[in-house]
C-alpha positions as CSV (number, residue, x, y, z in Angstrom):
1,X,5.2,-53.1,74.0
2,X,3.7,-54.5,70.8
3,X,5.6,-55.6,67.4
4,X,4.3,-56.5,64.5
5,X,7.0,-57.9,61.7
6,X,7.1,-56.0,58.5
7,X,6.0,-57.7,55.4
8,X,6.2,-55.2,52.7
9,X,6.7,-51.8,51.8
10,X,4.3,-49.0,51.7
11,X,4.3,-45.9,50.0
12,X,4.2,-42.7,51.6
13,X,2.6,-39.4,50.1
14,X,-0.9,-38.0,51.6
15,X,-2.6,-34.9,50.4
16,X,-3.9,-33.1,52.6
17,X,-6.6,-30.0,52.3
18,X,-6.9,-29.4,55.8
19,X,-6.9,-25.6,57.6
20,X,-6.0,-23.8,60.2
21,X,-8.1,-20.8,61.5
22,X,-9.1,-18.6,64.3
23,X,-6.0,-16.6,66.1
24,X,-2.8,-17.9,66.8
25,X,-2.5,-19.6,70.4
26,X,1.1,-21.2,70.2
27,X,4.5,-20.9,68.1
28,X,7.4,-22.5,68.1
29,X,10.0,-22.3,65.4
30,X,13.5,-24.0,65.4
31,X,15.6,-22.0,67.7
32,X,13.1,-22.9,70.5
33,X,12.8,-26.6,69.5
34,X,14.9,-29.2,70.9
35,X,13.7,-32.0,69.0
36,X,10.7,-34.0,67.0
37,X,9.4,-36.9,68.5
38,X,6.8,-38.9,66.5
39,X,5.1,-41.4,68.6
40,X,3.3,-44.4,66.8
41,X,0.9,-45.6,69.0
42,X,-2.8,-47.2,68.9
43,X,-6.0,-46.7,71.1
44,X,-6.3,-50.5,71.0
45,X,-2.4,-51.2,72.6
46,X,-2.3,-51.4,76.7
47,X,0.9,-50.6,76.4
48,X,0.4,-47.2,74.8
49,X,-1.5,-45.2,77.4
50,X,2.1,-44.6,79.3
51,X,3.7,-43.3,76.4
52,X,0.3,-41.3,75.3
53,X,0.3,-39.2,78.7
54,X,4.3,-38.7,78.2
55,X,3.7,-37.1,74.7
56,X,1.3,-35.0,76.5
57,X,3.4,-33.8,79.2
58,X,5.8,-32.7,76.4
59,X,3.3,-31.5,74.0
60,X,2.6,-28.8,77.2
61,X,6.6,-28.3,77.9
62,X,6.4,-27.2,73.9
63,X,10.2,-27.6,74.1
64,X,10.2,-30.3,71.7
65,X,7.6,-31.0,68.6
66,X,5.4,-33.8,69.6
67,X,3.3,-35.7,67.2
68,X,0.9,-38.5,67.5
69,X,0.5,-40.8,64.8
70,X,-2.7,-43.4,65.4
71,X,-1.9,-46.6,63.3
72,X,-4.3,-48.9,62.4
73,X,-3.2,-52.7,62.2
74,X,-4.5,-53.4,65.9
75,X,-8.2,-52.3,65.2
76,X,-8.5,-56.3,64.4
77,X,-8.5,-56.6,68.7
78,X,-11.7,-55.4,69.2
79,X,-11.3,-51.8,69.2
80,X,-11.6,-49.5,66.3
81,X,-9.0,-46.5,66.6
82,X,-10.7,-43.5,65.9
83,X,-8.2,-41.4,65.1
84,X,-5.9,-44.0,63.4
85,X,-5.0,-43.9,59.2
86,X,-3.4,-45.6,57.0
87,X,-1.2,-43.4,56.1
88,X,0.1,-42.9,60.0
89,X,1.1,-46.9,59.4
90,X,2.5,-46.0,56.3
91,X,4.8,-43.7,57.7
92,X,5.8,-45.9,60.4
93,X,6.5,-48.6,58.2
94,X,8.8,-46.1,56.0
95,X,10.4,-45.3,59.4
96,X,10.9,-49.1,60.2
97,X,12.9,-49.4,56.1
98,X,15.1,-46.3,57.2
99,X,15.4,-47.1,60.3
100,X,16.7,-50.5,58.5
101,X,14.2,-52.6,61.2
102,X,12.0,-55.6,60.6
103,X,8.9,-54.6,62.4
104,X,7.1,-52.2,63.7
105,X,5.8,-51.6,67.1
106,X,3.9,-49.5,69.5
107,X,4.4,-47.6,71.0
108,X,7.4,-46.4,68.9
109,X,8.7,-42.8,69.5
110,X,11.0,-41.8,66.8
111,X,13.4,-39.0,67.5
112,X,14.5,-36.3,64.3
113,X,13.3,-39.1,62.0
114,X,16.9,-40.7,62.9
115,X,16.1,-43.2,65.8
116,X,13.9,-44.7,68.1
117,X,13.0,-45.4,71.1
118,X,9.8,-46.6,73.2
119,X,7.6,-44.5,73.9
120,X,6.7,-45.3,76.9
121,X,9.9,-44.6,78.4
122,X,11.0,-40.9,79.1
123,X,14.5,-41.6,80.2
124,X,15.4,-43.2,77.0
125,X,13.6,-40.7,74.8
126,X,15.5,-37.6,76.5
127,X,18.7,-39.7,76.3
128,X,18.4,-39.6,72.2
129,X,17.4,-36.2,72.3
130,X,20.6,-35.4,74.2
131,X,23.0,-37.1,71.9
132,X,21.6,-36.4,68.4
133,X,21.7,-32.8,69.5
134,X,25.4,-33.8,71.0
135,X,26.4,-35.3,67.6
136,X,25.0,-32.3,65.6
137,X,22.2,-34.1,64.4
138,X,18.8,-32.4,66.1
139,X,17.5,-29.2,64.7
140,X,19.9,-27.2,62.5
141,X,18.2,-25.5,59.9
142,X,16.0,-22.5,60.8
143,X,12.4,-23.0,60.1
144,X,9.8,-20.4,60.1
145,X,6.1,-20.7,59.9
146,X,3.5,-17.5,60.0
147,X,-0.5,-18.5,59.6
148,X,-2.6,-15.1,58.6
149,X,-5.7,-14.3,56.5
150,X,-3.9,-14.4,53.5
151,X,-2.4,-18.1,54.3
152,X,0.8,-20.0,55.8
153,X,3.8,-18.5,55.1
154,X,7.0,-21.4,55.5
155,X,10.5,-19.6,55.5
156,X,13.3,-21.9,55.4
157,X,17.3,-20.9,56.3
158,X,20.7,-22.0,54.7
159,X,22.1,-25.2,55.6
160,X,23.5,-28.2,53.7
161,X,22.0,-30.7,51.5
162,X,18.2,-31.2,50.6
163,X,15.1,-32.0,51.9
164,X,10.9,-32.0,51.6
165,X,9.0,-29.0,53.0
166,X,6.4,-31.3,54.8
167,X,3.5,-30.3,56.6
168,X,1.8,-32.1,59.3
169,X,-1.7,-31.3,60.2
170,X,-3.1,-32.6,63.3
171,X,-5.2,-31.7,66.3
172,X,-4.3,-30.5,69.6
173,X,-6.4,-32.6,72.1
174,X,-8.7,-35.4,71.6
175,X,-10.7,-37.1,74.3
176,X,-11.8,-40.8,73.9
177,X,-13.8,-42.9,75.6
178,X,-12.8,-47.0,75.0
179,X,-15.5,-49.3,75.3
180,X,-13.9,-52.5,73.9
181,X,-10.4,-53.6,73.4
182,X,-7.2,-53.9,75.7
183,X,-8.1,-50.4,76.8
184,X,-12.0,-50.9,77.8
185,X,-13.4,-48.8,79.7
186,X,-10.9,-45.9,79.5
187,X,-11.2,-42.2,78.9
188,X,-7.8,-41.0,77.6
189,X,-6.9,-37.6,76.3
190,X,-4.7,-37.8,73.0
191,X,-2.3,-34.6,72.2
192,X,-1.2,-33.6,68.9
193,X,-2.6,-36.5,67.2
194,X,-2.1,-36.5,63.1
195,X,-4.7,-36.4,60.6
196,X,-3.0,-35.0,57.2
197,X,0.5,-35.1,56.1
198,X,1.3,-32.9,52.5
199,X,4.6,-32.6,50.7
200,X,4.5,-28.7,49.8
201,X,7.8,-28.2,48.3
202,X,11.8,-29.1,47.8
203,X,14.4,-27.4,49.7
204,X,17.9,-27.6,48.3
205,X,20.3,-25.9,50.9
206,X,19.6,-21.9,50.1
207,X,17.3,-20.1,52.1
208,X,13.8,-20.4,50.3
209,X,10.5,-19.0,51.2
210,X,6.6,-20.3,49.8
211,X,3.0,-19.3,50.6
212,X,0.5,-21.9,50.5
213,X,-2.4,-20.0,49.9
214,X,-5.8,-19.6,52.3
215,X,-8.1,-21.2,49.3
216,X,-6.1,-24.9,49.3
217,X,-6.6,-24.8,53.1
218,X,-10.7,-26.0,54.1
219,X,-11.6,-24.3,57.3
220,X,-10.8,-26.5,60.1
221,X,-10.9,-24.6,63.4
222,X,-8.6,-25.7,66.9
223,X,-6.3,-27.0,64.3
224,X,-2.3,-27.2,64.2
225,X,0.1,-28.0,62.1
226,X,4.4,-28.3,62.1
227,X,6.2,-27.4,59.1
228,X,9.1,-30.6,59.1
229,X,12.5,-30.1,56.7
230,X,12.6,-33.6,55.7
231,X,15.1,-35.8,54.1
232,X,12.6,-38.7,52.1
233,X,13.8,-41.4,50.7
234,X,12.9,-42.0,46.8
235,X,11.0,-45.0,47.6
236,X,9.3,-42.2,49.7
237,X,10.1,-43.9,53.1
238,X,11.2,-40.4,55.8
239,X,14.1,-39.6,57.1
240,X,16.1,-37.9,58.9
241,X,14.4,-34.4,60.3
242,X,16.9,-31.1,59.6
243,X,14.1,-28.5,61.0
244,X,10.6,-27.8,61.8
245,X,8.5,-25.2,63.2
246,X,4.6,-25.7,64.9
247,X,1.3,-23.6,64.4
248,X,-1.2,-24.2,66.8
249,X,-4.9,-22.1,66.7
250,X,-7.8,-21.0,69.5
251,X,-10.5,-22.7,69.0
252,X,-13.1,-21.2,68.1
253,X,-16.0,-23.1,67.9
């Protein structure tokens, strides 16, 4: 496991123009969701391959929404990430001033934007899974996502307090072949790894319904993306995760 010590804040918001297309392969809404689990992790870590082939295995489960977020501060060790952003450190580093930590670290798996744990270990992830739900804090607002022709459709229940509509775009399998770095000479399969993150709206505890339109969406095909109910903090750092839903499309070409 890696750390790196936090030195300063960064901001949060990414707008994102990316589509989905081509028939619906996979749904999952709140009521068959468990959980979120957002893994931090870095093609250039040797500790992160564990924890990558774990998010895979639950990425195919589908029981519980798993994201990968590629950061970028190791791309100094002498492998350039190819799927990592700035803004997937950014948002680890808002997690870490939440989360009320000094430093960051891959790879991280946080659970419902309320803890962590490492990624790399299953036992501990499902543990925090277990109890959030346990203390009433996993999933608890129904979220609904429909993709057509016309656009994506987000439907959001009743529930208490308020929160971000976020949507997370990313893409469902990536295959990489290392040739330098602490992974060298590795072909490693990535799931669900994030590429565009866009605040489309408030929620404020009654049951609200938008359309994001087909035209602000490029065409993008083999593309998914999860609607998260987010609570964000004004300094824009995320929080703690009321609901989400998932999207995933065929490819097509």
């Amino acid at each position: 496991m890696i750390a790196r010590t936090l030195f300063h804040a960064l901001a949060l918001p990414l707008i994102a123009t990316m589509a989905l297309t081509g028939p619906l392969r996979t749904t999952a809404e709140a009521g068959d969701l468990t959980g979120v689990v957002e893994l931090f992790t870095s093609q250039g870590c040797n500790s992160c391959p564990p924890a990558d082939a774990e998010l895979a295995e639950m990425a195919d489960k589908g029981d519980v929404l798993a994201l990968s977020y590629h950061v970028d501060y190791w791309n100094y060790l002498g492998w350039v990430d190819t799927l990592a952003s700035k803004a997937s450190t950014e948002r680890q580093y808002g997690y870490a001033r939440t989360l009320k930590r000094k430093n960051v670290y891959t790879p991280q798996a946080v659970i419902n934007g309320r803890d962590h744990a490492n990624g790399a270990d299953p036992a501990a992830v499902n543990a925090l899974l277990g109890k959030l739900s346990a203390i009433g804090e996993g999933l608890n607002v129904a979220v609904d996502a429909d993709l057509d022709e016309d656009g994506l459709t987000i439907s959001i229940g009743d529930g208490n307090g308020k929160a971000d509509i976020v949507v997370v775009y990313f893409d469902d399998s990536n295959t990489v072949d290392i040739t330098r770095g602490e992974n060298a000479g590795s072909t490693i399969t990535y799931r669900h790894s994030v590429r565009n993150i866009e605040t489309v709206g408030m929620w404020k505890g009654s049951a609200k319904t938008l359309t994001l339109p087909a035209s602000v969406l490029s065409a993008k095909a083999g593309t998914g993306c999860a609607i998260l109910l987010q609570v964000v903090g004004r300094d824009g750092a995320p929080g703690a995760i009321l609901g989400a839903a998932m999207i995933i499309g065929d490819k097509t070409g």
